[in-house]
Coordinates of C-alpha atoms and ligand atoms in Angstrom, one line a residue:
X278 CA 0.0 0.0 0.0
X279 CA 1.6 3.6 -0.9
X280 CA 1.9 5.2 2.4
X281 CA 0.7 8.6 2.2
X282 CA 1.0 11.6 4.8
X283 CA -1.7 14.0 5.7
X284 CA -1.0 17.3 5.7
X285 CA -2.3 19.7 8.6
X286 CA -4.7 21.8 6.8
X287 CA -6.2 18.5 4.9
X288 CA -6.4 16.8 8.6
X289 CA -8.3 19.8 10.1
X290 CA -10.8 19.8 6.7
X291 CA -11.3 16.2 8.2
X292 CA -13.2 17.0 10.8
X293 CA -15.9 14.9 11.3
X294 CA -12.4 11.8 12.1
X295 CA -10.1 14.3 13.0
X296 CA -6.1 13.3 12.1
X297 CA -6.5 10.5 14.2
X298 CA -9.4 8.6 13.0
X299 CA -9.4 9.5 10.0
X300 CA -5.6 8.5 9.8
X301 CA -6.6 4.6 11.5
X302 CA -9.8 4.5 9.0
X303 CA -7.3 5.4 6.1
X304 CA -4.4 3.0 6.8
X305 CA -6.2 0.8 9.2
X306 CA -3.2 0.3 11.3
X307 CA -5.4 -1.2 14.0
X308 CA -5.8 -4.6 15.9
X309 CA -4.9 -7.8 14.4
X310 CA -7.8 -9.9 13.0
X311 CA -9.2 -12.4 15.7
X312 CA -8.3 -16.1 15.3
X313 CA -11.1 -18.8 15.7
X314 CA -9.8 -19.5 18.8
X315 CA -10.9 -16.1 20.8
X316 CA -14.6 -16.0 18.9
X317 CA -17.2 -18.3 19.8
X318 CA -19.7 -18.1 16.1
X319 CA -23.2 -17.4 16.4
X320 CA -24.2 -19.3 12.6
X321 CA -22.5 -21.2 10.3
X322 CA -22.4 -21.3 6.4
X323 CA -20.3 -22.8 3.7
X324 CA -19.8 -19.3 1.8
X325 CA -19.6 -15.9 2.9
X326 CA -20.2 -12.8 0.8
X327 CA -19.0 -9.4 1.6
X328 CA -20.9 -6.8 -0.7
X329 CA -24.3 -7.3 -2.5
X330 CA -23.5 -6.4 -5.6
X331 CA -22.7 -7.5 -9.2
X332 CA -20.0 -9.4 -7.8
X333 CA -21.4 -10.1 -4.4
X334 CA -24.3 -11.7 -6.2
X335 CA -23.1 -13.4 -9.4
X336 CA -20.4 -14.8 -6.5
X337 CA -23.4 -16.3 -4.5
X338 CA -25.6 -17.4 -7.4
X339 CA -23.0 -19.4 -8.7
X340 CA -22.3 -20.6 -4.7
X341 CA -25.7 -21.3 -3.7
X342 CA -26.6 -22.8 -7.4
X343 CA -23.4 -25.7 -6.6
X344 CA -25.8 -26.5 -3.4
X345 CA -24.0 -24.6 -0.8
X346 CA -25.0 -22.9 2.3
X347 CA -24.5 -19.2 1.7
X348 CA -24.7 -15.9 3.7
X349 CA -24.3 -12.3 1.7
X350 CA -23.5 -9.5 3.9
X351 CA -24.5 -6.0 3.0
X352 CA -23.9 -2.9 5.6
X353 CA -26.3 -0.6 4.3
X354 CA -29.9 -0.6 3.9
X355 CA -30.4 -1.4 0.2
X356 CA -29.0 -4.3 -1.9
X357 CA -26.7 -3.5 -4.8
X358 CA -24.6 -0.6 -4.0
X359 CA -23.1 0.7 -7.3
X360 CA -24.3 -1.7 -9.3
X361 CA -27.8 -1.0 -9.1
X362 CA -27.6 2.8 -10.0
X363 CA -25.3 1.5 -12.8
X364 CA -26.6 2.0 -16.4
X365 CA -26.8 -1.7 -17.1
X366 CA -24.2 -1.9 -19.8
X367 CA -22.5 -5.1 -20.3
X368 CA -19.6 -5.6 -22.8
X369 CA -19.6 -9.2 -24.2
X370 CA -16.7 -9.7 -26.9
X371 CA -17.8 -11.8 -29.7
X372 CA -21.0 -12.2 -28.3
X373 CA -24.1 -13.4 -30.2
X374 CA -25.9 -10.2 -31.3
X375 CA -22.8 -9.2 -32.4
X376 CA -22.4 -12.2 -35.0
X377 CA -26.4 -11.8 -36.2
X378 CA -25.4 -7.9 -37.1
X379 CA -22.4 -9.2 -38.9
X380 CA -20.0 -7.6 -36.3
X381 CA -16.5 -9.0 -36.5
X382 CA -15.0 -9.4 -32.7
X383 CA -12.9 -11.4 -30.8
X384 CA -11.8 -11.7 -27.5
X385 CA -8.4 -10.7 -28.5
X386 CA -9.5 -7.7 -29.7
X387 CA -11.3 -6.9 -26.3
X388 CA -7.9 -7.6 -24.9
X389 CA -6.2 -5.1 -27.0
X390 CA -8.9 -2.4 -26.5
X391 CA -8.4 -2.7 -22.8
X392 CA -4.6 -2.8 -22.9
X393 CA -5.0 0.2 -24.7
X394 CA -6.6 2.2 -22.4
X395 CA -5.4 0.5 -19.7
X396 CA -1.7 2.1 -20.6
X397 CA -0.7 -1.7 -20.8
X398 CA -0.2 -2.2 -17.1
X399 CA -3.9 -4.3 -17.0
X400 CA -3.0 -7.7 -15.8
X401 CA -4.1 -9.8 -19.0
X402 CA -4.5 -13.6 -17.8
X403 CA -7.5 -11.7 -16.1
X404 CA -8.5 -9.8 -19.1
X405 CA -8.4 -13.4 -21.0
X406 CA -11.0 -15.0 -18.8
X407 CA -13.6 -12.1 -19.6
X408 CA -13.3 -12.4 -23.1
X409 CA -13.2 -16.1 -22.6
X410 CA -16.2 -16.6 -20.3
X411 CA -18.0 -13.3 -21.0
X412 CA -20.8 -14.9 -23.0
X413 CA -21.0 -17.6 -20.8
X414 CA -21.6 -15.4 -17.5
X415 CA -24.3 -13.4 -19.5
X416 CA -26.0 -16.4 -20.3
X417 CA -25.4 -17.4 -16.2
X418 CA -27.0 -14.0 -15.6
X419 CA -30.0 -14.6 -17.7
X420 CA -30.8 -17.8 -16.5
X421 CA -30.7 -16.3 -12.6
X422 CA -33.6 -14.1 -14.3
X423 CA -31.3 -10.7 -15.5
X424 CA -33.4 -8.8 -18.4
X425 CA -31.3 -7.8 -21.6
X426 CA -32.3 -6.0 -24.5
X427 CA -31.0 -8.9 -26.7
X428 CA -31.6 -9.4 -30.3
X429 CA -30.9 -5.7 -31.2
X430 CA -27.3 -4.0 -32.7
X431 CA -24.8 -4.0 -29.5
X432 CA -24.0 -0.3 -29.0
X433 CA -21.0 1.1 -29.2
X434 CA -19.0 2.3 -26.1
X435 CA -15.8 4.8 -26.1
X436 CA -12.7 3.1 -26.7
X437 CA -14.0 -0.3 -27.8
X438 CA -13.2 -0.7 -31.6
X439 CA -16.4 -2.0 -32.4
X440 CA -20.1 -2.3 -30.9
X441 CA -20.0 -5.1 -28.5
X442 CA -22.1 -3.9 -25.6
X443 CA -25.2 -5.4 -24.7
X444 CA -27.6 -3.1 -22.2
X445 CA -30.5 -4.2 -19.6
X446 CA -34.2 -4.1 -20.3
X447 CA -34.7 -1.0 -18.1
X448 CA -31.0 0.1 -19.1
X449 CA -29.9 0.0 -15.2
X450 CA -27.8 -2.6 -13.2
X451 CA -31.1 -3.4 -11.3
X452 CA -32.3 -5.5 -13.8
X453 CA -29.7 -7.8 -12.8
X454 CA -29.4 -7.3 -9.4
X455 CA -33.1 -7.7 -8.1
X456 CA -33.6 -11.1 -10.0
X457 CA -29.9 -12.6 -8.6
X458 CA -30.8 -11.6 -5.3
X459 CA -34.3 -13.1 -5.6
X460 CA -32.6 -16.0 -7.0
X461 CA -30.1 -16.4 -4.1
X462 CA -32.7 -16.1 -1.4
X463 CA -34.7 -18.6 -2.9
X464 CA -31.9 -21.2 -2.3
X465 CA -32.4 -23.4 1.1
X466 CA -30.3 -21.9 3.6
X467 CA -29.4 -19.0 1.4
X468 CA -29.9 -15.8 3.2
X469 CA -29.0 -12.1 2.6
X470 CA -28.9 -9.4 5.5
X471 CA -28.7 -6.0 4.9
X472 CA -28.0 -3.2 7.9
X473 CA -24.9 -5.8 9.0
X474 CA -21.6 -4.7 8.1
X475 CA -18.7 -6.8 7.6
X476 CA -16.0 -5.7 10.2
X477 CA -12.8 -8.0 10.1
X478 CA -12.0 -11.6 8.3
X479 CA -11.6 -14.5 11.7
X480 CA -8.5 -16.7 11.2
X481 CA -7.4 -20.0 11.7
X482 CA -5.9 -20.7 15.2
X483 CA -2.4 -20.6 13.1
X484 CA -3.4 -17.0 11.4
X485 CA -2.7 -18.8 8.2
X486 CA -6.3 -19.2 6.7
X487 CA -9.5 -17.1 6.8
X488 CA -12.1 -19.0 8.4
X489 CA -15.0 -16.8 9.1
X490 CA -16.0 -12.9 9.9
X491 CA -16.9 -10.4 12.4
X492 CA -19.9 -8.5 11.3
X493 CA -22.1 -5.7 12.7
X494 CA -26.1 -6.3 12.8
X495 CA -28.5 -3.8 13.1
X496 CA -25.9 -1.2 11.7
X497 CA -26.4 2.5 10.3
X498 CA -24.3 3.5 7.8
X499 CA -23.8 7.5 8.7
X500 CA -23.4 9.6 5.2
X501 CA -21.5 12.2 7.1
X502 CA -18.4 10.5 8.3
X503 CA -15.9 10.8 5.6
X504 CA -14.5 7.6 5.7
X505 CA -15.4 4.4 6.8
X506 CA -16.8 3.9 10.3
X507 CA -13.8 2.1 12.0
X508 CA -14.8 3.6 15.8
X509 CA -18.8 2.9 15.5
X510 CA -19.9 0.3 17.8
X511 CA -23.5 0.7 16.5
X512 CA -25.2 -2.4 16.2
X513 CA -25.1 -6.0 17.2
X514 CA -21.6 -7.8 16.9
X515 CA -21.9 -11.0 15.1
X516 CA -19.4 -13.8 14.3
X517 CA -19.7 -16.1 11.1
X518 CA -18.5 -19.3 10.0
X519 CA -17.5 -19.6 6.9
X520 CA -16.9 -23.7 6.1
X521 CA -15.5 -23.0 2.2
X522 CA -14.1 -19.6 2.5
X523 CA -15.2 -15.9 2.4
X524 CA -15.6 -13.8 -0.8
X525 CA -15.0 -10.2 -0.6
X526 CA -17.1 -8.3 -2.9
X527 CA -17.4 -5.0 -1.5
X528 CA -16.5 -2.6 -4.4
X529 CA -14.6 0.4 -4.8
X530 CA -13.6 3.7 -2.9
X531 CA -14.7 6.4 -4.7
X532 CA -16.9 7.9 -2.3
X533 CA -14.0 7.4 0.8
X534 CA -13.4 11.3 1.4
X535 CA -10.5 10.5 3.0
X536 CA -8.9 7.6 1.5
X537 CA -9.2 8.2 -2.0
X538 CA -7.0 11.5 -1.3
X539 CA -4.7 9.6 0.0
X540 CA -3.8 7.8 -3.1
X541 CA -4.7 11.0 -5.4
X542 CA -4.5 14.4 -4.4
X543 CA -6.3 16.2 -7.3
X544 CA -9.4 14.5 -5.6
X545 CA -11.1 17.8 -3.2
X546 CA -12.7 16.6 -0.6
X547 CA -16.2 17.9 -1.7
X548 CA -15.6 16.5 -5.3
X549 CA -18.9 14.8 -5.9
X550 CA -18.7 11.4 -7.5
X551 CA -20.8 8.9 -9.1
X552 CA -21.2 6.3 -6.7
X553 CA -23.6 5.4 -4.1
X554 CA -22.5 6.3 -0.1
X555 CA -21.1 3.5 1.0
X556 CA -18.6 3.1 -1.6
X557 CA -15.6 2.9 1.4
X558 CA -11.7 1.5 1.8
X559 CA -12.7 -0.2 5.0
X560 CA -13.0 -4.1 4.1
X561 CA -10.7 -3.4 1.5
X562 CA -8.0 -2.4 3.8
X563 CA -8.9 -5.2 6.5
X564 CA -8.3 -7.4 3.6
X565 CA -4.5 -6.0 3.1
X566 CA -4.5 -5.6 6.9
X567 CA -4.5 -9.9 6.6
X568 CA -1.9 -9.3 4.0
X569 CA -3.8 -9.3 0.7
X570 CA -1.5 -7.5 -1.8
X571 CA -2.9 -4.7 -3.0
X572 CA -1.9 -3.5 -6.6
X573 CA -3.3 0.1 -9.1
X574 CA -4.4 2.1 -5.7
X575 CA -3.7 5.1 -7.1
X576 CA -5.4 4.8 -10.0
X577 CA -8.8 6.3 -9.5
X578 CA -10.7 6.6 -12.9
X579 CA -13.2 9.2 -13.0
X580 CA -16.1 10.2 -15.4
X581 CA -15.6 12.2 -18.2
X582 CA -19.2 12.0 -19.4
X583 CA -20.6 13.3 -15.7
X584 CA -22.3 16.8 -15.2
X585 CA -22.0 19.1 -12.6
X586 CA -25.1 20.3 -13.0
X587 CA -26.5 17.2 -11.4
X588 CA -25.7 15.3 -7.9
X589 CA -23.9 11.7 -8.3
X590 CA -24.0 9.7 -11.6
X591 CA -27.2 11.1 -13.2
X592 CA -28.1 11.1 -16.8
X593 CA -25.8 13.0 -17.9
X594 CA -23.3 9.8 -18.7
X595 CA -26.4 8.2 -20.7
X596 CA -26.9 11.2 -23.0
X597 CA -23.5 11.6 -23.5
X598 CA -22.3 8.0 -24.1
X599 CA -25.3 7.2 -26.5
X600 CA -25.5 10.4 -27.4
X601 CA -24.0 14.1 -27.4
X602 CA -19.8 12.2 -27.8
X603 CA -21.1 9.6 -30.4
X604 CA -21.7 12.1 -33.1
X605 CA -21.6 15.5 -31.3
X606 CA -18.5 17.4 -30.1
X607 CA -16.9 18.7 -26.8
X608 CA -16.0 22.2 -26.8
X609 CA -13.4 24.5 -24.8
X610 CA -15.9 27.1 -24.2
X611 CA -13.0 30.0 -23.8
X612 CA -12.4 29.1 -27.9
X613 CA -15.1 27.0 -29.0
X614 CA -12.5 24.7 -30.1
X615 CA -12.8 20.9 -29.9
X616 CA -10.0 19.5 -27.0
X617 CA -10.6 15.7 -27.7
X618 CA -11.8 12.7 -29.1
X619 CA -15.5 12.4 -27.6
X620 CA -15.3 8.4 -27.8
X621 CA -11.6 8.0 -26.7
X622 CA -10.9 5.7 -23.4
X623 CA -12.2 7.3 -20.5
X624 CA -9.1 8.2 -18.8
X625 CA -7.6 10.1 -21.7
X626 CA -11.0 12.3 -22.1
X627 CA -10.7 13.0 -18.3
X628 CA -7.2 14.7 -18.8
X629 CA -8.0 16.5 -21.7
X630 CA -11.0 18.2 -19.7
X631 CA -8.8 18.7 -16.3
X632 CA -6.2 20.3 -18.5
X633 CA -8.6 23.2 -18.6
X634 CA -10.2 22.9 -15.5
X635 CA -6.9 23.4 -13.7
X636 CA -6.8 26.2 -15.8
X637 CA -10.0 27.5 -15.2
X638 CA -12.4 25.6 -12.4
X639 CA -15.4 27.6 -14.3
X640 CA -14.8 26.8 -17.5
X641 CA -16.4 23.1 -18.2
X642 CA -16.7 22.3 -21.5
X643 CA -19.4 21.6 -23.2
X644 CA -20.6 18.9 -25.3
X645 CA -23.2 19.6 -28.5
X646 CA -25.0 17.6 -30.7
X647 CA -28.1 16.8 -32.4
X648 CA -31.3 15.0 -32.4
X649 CA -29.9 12.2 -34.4
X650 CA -26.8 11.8 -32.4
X651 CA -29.6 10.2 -29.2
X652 CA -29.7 6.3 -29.4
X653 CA -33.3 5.8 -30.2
X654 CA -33.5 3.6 -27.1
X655 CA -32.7 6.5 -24.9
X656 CA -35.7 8.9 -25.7
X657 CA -36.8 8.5 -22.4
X658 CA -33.1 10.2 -20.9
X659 CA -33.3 12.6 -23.3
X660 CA -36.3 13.6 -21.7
X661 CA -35.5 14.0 -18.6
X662 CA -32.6 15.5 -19.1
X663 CA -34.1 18.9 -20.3
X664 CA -36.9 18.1 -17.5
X665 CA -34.0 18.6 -14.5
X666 CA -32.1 20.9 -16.7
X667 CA -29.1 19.0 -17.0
X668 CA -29.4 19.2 -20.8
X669 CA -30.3 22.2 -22.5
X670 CA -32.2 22.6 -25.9
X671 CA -31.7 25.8 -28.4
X672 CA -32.9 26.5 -31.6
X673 CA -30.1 28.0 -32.8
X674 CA -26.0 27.8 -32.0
X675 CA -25.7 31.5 -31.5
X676 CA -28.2 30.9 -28.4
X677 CA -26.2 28.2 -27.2
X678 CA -23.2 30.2 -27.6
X679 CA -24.3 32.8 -25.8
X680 CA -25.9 30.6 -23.2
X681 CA -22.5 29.2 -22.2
X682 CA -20.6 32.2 -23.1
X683 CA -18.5 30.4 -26.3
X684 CA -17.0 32.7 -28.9
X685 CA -20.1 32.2 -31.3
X686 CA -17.9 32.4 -34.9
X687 CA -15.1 30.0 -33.7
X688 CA -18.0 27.6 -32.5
X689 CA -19.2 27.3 -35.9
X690 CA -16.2 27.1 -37.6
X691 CA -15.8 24.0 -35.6
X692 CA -18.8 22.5 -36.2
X693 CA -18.6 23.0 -40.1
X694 CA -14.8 21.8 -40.4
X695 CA -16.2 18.8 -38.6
X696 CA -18.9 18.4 -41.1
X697 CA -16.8 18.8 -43.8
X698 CA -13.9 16.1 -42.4
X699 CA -16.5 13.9 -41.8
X700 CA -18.2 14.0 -44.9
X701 CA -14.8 13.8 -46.9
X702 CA -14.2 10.5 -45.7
X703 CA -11.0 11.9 -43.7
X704 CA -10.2 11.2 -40.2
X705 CA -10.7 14.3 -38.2
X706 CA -7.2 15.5 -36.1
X707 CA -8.8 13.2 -32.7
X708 CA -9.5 10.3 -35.0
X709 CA -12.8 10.0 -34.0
X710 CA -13.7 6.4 -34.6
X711 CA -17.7 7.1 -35.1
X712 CA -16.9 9.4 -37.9
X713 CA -16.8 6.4 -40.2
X714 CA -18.7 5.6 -43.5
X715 CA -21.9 8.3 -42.5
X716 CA -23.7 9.1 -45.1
X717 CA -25.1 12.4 -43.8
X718 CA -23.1 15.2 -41.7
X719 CA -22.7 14.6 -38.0
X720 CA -24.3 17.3 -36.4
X721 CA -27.4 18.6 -38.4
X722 CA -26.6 22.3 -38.9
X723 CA -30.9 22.6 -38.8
X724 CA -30.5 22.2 -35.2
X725 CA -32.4 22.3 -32.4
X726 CA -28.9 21.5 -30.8
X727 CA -28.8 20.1 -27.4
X728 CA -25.7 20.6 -25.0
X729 CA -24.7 19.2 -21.2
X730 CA -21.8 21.0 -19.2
X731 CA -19.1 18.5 -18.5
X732 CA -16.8 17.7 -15.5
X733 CA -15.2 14.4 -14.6
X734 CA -16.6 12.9 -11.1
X735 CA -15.0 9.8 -9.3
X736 CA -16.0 6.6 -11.1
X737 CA -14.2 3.0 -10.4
X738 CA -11.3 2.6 -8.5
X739 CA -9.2 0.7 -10.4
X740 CA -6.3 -0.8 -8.0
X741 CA -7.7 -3.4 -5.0
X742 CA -6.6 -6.8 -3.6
X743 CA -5.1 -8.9 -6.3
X744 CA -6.5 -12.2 -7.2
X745 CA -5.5 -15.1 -9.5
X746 CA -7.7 -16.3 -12.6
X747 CA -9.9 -18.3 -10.3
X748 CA -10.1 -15.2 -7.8
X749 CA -8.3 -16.3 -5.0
X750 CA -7.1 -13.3 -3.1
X751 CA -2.6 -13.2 -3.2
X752 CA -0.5 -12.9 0.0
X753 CA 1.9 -9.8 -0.6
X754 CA 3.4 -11.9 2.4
X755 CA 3.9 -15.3 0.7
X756 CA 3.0 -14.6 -3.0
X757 CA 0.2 -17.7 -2.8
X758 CA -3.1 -17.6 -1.8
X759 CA -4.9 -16.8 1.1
X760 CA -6.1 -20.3 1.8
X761 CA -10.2 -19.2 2.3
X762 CA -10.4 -16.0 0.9
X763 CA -11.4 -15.0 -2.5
X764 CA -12.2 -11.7 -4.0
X765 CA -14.1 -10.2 -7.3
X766 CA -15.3 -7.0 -8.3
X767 CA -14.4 -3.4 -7.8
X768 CA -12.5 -4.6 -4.8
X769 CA -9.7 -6.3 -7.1
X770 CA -7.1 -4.3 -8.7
X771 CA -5.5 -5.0 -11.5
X772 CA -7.6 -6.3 -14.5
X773 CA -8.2 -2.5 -16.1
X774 CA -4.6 -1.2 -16.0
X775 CA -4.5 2.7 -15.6
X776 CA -8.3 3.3 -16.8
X777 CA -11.0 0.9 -17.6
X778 CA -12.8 1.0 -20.6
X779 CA -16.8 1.4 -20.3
X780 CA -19.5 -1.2 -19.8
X781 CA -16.4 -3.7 -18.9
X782 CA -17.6 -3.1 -14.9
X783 CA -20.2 -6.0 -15.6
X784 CA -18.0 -7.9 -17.3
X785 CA -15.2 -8.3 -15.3
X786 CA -17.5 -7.6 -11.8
X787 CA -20.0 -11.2 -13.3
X788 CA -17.1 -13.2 -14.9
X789 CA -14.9 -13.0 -11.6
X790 CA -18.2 -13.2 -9.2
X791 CA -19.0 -16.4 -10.8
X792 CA -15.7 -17.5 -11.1
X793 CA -15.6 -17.1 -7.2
X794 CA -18.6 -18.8 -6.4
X795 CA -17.5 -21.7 -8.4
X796 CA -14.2 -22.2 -6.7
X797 CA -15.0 -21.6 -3.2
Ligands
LIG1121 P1 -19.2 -4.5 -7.4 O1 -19.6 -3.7 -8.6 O2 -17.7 -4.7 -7.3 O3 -20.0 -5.7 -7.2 P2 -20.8 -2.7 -5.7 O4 -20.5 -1.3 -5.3 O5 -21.9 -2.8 -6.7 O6 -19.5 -3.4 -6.2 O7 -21.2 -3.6 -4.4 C1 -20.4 -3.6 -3.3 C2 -21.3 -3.7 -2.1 O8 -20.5 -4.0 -0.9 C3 -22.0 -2.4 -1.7 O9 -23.4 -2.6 -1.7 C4 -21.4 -1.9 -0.4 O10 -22.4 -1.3 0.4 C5 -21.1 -3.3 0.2 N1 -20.0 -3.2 1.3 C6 -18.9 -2.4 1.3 N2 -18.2 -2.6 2.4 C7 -18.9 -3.4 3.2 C8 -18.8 -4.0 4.5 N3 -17.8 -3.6 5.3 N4 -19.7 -4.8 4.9 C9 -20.8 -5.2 4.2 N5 -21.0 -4.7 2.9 C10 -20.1 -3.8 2.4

């Protein structure tokens, strides 16, 4: 783990923690897990599952489907955590739409898209079993009752070289998490408890394996703490048995005030995010705290698509993604200059719109389109996103110049020498991959023209425990496994390299839960 100081003015913004807590929530430097032999366990299951979740739940489908006895732990009141306010995108290379549409994929080049963006460091016997298994695990997904929108062109996510992307019925992660819990639950002595959180892995009376854990019941996850709630004693303590092993599935650390600073500065305190609240280090670091190697901290991906004009992760990525960067452009509104390629990796669009955010905090760019750049299958984002204001509609691009305050005559000199490029047949100076073959000009110069103010909000953490290709959690300590614990999801670190591309959250967060539940 990087060790990171905390300055004095940072430690008194703390507050709430104060240097001290916030310091033992952050780094976690405090008592040594309990072994079997100090606990006496109130119930006993084959599996445990930290984290309720897309990897929490595909984990315990697959568990519970092989016959066992399982338990899923969740600490705060509703099942799901990011993955239910996730937009239900699931990237399945070479998957079957794909081939009725006459899509050429493969899994290599899903591996070469995500090395890509990923700046190479990605770990890729990882990134081979997604493309390996993907199709599989979405069949899994369906058959525990997940709803796709299957049958219909893939759509087409930044950074991936070709439409491979299959989204949800109701386009949100809840149309696979409901049904997997509900499938779960149904199992004999399946059970999931929300309210108890997951406090510290019980050892083996040699500290060698991880045999159980010490959980919280009756717990109340408090928004205002910034970081997780190491000194709470809320609730009823609860110790577990775990016969098979434990699988940690708690996700990432976006919304950790204080730890994701830690590991990136640039991230303010009061920097809104995308995720849901409890998106916390704490298990995590109990997890590295047992000596779980942890690899990518620092890299914290953040949304280039978000708005600030809205709280968390909003709409705003929706009509962006299948929408405003497909066809439209981003602008610079001091020049009215395009700063990017709209449908590069995620990671690479951040920077570019940071670059003039550190120069000017006020100065978001701005991303424009037309009607026909909106997915048909989004209509219903479209309209809500003019109802809460988020997106804005004008007839004309001198009004939505002089809306956002863009130099009017360099903003349309940008828009037409796009035009032109595009319909030329030549690739524009981002090499803009959607620019491709269209047979009519990108942005329709008829208008109306619709435009969302842009600025990049805390996403997925990319670094976490590392695990091997059947998701057994590494020793830092010994370089093997942890005999007991495994791990899949957000929580892992490794798979994505520096940045991960879009709608590969599912993919990696299902193939590895599943993978997990079927070694365990
Ligand atoms: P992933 O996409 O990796 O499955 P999610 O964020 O969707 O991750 O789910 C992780 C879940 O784990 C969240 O619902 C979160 O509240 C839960 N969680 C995090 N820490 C704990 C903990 N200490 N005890 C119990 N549940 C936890």
């Amino acid at each position: 783990m990087k060790q990171e100081t905390v300055s004095r003015r940072d430690a008194l913004k703390l507050g709430a923690l104060g240097l001290a807590g916030a310091m033992m929530a952050a780094t976690n430097a405090m008592a040594a897990a309990p072994k079997e032999t100090e606990v006496k366990f109130d119930e006993e299951y084959d599996v445990i599952v930290i984290g309720s979740g897309f990897a929490g739940l595909a984990a315990a489908s697959k568990a519970a489907e092989r016959g066992l006895k399982v338990l899923i732990l969740e600490k705060m009141g509703r099942v799901g955590g990011n993955s239910v306010i996730n937009g239900g995108a699931f990237a399945v290379p070479n998957n079957r739409d794909q081939q009725q549409f006459g899509i050429k994929d493969s899994a290599d080049l899903f591996i070469k898209d995500a090395l890509k963006a990923g700046l190479g460091i990605n770990h890729v016997e990882m990134l081979e079993v997604i493309g390996k298994r993907a199709q599989e695990t979405f069949d899994f997904a369906v058959k525990c009752g997940a709803k796709f929108q299957t049958g219909k062109k893939p759509t087409w996510f930044g950074g991936h070289s070709v439409a491979r992307t299959i989204v949800t019925e109701n386009m949100s992660g809840s149309a696979i998490i409901q049904p997997m819990a509900a499938f779960v639950e149904k199992l004999p002595g399946c059970k999931l408890m929300t309210r108890t959180k997951f406090d510290d892995f019980v050892m083996s009376a040699d500290g060698e394996s991880v045999v159980g854990v010490a959980a919280r019941e009756n717990y109340r996850f408090n928004k205002k703490l910034l970081s997780d709630d190491m000194e709470n004693t809320g609730g009823t303590k609860k110790f577990f048995k775990a016969r098979k092993g434990v699988i940690l599935a708690s996700g990432g650390f976006s919304m950790d005030k204080v730890y994701r600073k830690l590991q990136d500065p640039r991230i303010a305190e009061d920097q809104d995010a995308t995720n849901h609240d409890g998106a916390t280090a704490g298990a995590m670091l109990k997890a590295f705290q047992i000596g779980a190697l942890p690899v990518h901290i620092d890299w914290i991906q953040q949304g280039p698509w978000a708005s600030p004009d809205e709280r968390g992760f909003g709409v705003a990525p929706l009509l962006t993604q299948q929408g405003l960067f497909v066809l439209g452009v981003a602008v610079d509104v001091r020049n009215g200059k395009r700063f990017m390629n709209e449908m590069a990796d995620r990671k690479t669009r951040a920077d570019a719109e940071y670059v003039i955010l550190r120069e000017d905090p006020k100065a978001n760019p701005v991303a424009i389109g037309t009607e026909k750049t909106f997915a048909p299958q989004i209509a219903h984002a479209v309209e809500k996103g003019l109802q809460t204001g988020v997106m804005k509609k004008f007839d004309t691009l001198d009004a939505l110049a002089a809306n956002y305050k863009i130099p009017a005559a360099a903003l349309k000199e940008t828009i037409k020498v796009y035009n032109e490029t595009a319909m030329a047949g030549k690739e524009d100076e981002f090499k803009k991959q959607t620019l491709k073959n269209l047979k009519e000009a990108p942005i329709d110069m008829k208008g109306p023209f619709y435009a969302i103010r842009l600025q990049p909000k805390p996403h997925h953490t990319m670094g976490g425990v590392k695990i091997n290709t059947k998701a057994q959690v590494i020793s830092g300590n010994t370089g093997k496994p942890i005999p007991g614990l495994f791990a899949a999801g957000e929580v892992t670190g490794g798979t994505h390299g520096a940045s991960r591309l879009g709608s590969c959250a599912i993919a990696d967060c299902l193939v590895f839960g599943m993978v997990a539940g079927e070694n365990v």
